[in-house]
PDB file of C-alpha atoms in Angstrom:
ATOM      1  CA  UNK A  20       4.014 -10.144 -13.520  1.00 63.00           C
ATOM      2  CA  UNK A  21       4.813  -9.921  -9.555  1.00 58.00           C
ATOM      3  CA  UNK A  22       8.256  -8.236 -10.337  1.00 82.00           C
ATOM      4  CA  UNK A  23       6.497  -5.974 -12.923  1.00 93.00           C
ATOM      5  CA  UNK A  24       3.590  -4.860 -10.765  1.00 95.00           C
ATOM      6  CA  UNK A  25       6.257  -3.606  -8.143  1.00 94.00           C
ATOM      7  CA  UNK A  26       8.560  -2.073 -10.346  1.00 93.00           C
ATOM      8  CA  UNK A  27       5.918  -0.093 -11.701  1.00 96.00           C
ATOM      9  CA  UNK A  28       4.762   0.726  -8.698  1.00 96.00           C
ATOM     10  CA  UNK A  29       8.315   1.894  -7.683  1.00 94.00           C
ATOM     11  CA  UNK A  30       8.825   3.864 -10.712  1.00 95.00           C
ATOM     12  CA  UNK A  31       5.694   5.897 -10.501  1.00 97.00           C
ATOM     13  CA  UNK A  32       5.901   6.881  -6.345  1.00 96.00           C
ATOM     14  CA  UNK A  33       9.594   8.555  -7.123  1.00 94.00           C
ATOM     15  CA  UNK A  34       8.578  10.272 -10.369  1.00 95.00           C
ATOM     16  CA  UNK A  35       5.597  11.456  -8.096  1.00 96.00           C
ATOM     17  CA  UNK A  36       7.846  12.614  -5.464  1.00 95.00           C
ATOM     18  CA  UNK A  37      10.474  13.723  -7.705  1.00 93.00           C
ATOM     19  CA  UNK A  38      13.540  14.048  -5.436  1.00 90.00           C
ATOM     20  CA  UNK A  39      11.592  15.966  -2.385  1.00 90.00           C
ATOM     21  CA  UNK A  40       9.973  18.321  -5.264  1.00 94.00           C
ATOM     22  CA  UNK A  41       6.377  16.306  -4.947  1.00 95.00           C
ATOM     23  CA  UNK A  42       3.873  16.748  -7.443  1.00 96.00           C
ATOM     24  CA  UNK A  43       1.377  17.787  -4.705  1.00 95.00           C
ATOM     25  CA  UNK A  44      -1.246  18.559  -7.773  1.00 96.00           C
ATOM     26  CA  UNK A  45      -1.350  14.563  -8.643  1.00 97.00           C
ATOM     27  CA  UNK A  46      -1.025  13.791  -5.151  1.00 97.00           C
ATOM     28  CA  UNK A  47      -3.860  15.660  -4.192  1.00 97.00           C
ATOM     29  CA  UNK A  48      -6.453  14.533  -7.192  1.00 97.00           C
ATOM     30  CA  UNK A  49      -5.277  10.548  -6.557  1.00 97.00           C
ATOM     31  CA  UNK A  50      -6.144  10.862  -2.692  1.00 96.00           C
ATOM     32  CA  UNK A  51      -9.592  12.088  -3.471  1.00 95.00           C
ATOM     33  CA  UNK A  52      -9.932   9.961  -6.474  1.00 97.00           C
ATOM     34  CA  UNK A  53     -11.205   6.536  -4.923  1.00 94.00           C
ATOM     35  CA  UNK A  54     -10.837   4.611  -8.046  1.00 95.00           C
ATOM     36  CA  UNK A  55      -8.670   4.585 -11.336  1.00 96.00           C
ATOM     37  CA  UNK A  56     -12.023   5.432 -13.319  1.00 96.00           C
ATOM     38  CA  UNK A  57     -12.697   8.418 -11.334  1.00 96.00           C
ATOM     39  CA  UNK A  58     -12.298  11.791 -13.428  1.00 96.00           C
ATOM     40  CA  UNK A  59      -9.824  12.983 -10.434  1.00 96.00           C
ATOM     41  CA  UNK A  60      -7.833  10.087 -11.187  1.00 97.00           C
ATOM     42  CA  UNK A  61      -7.344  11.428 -14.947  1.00 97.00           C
ATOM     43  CA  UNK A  62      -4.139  13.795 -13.605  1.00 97.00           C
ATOM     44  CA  UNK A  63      -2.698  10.133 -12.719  1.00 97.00           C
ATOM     45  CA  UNK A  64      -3.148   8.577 -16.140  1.00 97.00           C
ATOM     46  CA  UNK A  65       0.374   9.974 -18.412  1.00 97.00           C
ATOM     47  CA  UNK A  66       2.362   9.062 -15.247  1.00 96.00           C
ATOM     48  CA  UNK A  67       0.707   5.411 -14.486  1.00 97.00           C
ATOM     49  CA  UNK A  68       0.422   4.789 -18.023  1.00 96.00           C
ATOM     50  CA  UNK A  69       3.402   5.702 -19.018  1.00 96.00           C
ATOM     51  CA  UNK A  70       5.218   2.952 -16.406  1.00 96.00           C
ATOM     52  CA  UNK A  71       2.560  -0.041 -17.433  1.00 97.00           C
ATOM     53  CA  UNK A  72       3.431  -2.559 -19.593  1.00 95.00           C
ATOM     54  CA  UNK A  73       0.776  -3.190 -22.631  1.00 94.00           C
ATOM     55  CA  UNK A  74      -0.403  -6.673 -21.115  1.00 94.00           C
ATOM     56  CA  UNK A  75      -1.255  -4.712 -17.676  1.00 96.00           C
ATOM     57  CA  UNK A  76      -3.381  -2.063 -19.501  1.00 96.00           C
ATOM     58  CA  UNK A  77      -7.062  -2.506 -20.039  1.00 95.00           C
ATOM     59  CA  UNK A  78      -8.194  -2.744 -23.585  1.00 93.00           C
ATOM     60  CA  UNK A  79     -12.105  -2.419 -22.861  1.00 94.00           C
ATOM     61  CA  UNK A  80     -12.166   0.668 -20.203  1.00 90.00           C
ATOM     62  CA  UNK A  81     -12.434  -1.874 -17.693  1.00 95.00           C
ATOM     63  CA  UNK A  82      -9.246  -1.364 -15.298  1.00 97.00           C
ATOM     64  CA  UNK A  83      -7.283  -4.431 -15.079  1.00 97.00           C
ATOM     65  CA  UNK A  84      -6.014  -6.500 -12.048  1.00 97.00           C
ATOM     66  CA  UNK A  85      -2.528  -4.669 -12.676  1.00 97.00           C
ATOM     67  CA  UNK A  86      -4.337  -1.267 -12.890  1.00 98.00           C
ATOM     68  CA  UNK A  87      -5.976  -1.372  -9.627  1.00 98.00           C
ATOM     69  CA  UNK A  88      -3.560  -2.896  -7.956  1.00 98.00           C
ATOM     70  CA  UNK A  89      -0.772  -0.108  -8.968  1.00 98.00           C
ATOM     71  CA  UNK A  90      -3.578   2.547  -8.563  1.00 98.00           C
ATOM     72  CA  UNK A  91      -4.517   1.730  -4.976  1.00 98.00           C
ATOM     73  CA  UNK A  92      -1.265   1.561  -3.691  1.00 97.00           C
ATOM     74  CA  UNK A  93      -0.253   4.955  -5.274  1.00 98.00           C
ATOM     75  CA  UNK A  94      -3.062   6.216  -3.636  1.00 98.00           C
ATOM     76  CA  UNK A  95      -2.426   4.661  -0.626  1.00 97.00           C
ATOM     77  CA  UNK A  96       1.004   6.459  -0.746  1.00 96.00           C
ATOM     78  CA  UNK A  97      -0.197   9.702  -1.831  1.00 96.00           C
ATOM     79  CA  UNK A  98      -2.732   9.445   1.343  1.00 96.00           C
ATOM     80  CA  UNK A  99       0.525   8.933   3.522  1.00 95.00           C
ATOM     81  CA  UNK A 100       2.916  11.217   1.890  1.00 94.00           C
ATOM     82  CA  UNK A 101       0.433  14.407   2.555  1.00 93.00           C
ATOM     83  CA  UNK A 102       1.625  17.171   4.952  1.00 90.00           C
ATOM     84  CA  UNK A 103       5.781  15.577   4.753  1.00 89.00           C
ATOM     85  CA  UNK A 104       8.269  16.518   2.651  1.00 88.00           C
ATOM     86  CA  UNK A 105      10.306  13.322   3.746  1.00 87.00           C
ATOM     87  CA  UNK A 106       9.631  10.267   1.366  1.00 90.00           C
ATOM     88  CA  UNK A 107       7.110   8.196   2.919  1.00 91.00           C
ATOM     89  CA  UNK A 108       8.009   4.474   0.730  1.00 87.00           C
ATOM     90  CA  UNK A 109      11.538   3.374   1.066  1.00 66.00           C
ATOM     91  CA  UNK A 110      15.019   5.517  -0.267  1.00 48.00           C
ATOM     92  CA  UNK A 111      15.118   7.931  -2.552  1.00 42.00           C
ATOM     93  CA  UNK A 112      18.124   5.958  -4.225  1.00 45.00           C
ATOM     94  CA  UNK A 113      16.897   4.208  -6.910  1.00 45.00           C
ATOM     95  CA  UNK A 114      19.942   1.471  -6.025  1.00 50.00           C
ATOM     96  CA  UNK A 115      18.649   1.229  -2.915  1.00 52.00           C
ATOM     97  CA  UNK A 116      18.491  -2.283  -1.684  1.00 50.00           C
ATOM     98  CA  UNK A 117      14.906  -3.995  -1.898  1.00 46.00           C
ATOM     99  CA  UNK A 118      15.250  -4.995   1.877  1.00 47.00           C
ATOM    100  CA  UNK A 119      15.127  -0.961   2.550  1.00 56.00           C
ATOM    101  CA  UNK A 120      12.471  -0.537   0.414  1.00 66.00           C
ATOM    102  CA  UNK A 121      10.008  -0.053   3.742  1.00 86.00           C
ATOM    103  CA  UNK A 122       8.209  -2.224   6.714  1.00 92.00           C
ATOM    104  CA  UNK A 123       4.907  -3.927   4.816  1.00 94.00           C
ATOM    105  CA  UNK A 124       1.933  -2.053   5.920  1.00 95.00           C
ATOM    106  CA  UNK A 125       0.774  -4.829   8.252  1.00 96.00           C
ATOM    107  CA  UNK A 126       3.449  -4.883  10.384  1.00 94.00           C
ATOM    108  CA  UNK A 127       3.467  -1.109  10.703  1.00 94.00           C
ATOM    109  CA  UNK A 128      -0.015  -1.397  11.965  1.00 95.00           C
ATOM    110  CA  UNK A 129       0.882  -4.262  14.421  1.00 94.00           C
ATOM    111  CA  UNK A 130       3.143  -1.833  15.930  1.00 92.00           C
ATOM    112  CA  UNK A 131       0.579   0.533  16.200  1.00 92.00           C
ATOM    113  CA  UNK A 132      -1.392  -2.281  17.781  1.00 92.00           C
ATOM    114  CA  UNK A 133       1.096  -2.333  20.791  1.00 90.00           C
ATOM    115  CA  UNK A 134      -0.599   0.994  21.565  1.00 88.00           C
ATOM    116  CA  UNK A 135      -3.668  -0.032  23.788  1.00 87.00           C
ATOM    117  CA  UNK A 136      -5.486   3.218  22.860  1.00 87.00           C
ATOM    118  CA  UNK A 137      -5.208   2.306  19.348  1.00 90.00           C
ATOM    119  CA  UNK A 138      -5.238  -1.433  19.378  1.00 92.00           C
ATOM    120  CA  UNK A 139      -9.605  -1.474  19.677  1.00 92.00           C
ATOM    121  CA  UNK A 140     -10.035   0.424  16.548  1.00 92.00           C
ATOM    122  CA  UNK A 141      -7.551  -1.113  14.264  1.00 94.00           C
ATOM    123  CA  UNK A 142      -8.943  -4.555  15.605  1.00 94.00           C
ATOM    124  CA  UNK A 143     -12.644  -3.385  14.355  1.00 92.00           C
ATOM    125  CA  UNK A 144     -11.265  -2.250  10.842  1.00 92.00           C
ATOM    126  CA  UNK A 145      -8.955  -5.594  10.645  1.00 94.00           C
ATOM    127  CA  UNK A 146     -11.886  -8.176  11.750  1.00 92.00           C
ATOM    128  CA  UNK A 147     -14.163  -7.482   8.611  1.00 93.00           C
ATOM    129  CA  UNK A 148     -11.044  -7.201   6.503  1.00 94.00           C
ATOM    130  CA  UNK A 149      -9.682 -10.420   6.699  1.00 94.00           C
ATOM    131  CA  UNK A 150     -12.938 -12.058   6.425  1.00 94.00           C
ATOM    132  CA  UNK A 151     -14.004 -10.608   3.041  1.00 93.00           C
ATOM    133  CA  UNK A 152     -12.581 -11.805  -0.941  1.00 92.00           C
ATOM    134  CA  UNK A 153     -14.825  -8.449  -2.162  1.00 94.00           C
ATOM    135  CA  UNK A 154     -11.748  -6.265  -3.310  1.00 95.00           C
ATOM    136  CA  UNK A 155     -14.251  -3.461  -3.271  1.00 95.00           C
ATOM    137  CA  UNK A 156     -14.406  -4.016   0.352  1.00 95.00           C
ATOM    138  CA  UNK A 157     -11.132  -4.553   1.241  1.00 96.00           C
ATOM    139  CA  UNK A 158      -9.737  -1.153  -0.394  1.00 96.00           C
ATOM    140  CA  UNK A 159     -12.273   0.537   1.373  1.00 95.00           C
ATOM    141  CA  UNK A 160     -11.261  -0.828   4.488  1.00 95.00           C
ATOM    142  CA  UNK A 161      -7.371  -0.469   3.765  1.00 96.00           C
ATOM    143  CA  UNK A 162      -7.884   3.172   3.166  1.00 96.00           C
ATOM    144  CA  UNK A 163      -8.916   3.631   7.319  1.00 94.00           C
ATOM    145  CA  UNK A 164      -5.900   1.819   7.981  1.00 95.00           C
ATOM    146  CA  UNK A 165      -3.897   3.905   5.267  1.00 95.00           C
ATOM    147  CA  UNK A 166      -5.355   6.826   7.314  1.00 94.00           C
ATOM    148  CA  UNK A 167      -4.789   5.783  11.262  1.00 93.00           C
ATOM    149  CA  UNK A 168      -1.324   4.776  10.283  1.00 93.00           C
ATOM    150  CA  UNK A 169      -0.327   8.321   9.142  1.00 93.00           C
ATOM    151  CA  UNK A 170      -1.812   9.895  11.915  1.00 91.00           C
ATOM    152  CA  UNK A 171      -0.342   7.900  14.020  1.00 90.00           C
ATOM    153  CA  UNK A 172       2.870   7.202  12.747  1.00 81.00           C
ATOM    154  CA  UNK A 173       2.947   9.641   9.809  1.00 72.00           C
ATOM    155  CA  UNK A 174       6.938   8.781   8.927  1.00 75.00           C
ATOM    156  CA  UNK A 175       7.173   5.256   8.818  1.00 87.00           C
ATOM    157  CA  UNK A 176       7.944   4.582   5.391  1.00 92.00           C
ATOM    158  CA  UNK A 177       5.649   1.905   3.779  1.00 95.00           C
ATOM    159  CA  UNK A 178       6.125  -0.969   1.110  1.00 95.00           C
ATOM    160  CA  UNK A 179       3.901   0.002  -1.169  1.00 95.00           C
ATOM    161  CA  UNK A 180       4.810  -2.134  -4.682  1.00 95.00           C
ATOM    162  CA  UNK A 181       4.563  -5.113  -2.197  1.00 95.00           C
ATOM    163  CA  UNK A 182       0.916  -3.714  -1.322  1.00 96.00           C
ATOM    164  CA  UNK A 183       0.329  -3.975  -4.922  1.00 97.00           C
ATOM    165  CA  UNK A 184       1.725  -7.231  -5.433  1.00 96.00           C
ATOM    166  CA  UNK A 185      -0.415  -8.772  -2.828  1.00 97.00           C
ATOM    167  CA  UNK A 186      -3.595  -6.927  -4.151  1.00 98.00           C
ATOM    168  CA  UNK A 187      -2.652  -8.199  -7.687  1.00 97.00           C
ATOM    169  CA  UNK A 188      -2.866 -11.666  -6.062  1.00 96.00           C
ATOM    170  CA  UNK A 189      -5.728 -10.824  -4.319  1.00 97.00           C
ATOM    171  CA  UNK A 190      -8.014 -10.563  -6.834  1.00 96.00           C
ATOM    172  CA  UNK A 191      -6.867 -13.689  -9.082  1.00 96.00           C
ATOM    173  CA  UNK A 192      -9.123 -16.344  -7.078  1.00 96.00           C
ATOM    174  CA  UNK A 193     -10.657 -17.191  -3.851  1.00 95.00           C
ATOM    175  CA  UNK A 194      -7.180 -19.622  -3.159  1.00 96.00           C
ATOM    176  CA  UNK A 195      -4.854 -16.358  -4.005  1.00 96.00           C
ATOM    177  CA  UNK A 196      -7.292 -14.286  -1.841  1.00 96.00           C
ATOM    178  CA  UNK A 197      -7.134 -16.625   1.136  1.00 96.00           C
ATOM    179  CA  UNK A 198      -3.219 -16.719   1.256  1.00 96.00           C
ATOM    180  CA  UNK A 199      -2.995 -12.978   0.991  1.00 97.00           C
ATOM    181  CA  UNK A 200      -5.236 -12.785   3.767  1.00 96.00           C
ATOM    182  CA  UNK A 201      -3.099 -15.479   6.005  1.00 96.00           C
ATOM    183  CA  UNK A 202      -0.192 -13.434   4.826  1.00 97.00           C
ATOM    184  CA  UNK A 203      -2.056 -10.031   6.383  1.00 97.00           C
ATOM    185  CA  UNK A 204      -3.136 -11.952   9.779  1.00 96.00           C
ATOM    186  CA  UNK A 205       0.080 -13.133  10.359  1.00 96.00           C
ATOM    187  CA  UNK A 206       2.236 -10.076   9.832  1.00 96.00           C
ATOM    188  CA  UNK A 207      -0.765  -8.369  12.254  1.00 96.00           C
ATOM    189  CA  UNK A 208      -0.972 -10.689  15.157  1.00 94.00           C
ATOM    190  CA  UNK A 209       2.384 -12.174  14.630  1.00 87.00           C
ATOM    191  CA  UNK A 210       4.084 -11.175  18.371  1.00 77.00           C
ATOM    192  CA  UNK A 211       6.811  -8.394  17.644  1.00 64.00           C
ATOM    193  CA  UNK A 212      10.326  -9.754  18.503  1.00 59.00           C
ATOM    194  CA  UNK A 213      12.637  -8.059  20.785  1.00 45.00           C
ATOM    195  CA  UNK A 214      15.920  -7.110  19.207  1.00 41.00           C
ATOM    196  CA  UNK A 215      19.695  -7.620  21.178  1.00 40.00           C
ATOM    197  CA  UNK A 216      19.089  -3.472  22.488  1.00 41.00           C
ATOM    198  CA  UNK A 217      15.848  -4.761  23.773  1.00 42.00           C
ATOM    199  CA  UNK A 218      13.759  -2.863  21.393  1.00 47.00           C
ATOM    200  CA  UNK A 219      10.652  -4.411  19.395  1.00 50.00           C
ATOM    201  CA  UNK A 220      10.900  -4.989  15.447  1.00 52.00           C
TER     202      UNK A 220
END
């Protein structure tokens, strides 16, 4: 499922952005649509669809692990990608190496952190996230993040299926929650390394 929820993910962002020709009419319903059942989210539906497997669908209306997972992240993306022409997840080339597939979105922000005039606020959103299992509450706060990293850094390009992946995990149990979380903290607070040129990764 792991490799599934990303290449779906994957699949969906570059048929969304469609070489540089963006379908800013689905972009712009998905970042006001906070969830999957949302009518905005509707103009979403024949594209997501279309790239879920059956066993990721929801049979009962009730969106499934995979659904929210994939949805969030798209949104996440479509949040980032407003106001740029320039692809804001990985290569255009679908070849493309996974490695250059984008930083994950917590060690964008811990960049951001090195930045003592942002460093307070992200702190204050980051606290309350990684001390909640609600997934509710932890898209919620992921969207501020979403938000103060493109105004901040609006070009960095982002990971997004491996967003998905680790809110697929997320929301299996408490034990998957708690490692995701751990995963978070420590690409967050982790110290950034200096490079041979002296410059911080």
């Amino acid at each position: 499922m792991e490799s599934k929820i990303q290449s779906a993910t994957i699949s969906i962002i570059r048929q969304l952005y469609n070489n540089g020709n963006l379908n800013k009419g689905v972009l712009a319903s998905v970042r006001h649509a906070t969830a999957l059942t949302s009518p905005q989210a509707q103009t979403l539906w024949p594209v997501m669809m279309a790239h879920l497997e059956p066993n990721m669908l929801s049979q009962d209306g009730q969106p499934t692990k995979a659904e929210v997972a994939v949805y969030t992240a798209i949104r996440f993306y479509a949040i980032q990608q407003q106001g740029t022409e320039s692809l804001v997840y990985g290569p255009a080339n679908p070849h493309a190496d996974v490695k250059d597939q984008g930083m994950p979105l917590f060690r964008a922000l811990a960049r951001l952190r090195r930045n003592e005039e942002t460093r307070v606020a992200l702190d204050r959103r980051m606290q309350p996230l990684l001390a909640t299992t609600n997934v509710a509450s932890i898209i919620n706060a992921l969207t501020h993040l979403v938000s103060m990293l493109k105004s901040n850094d609006q070009l960095q390009k982002i990971d997004y299926p491996r967003l998905a992946q680790d809110l697929y995990w997320f929301q299996q149990d408490y034990e998957h929650a708690s490692q995701v979380r751990l995963q978070w903290g420590q690409q967050y607070y982790r110290p950034l390394t200096v490079t041979t040129e002296g410059k911080k990764n």
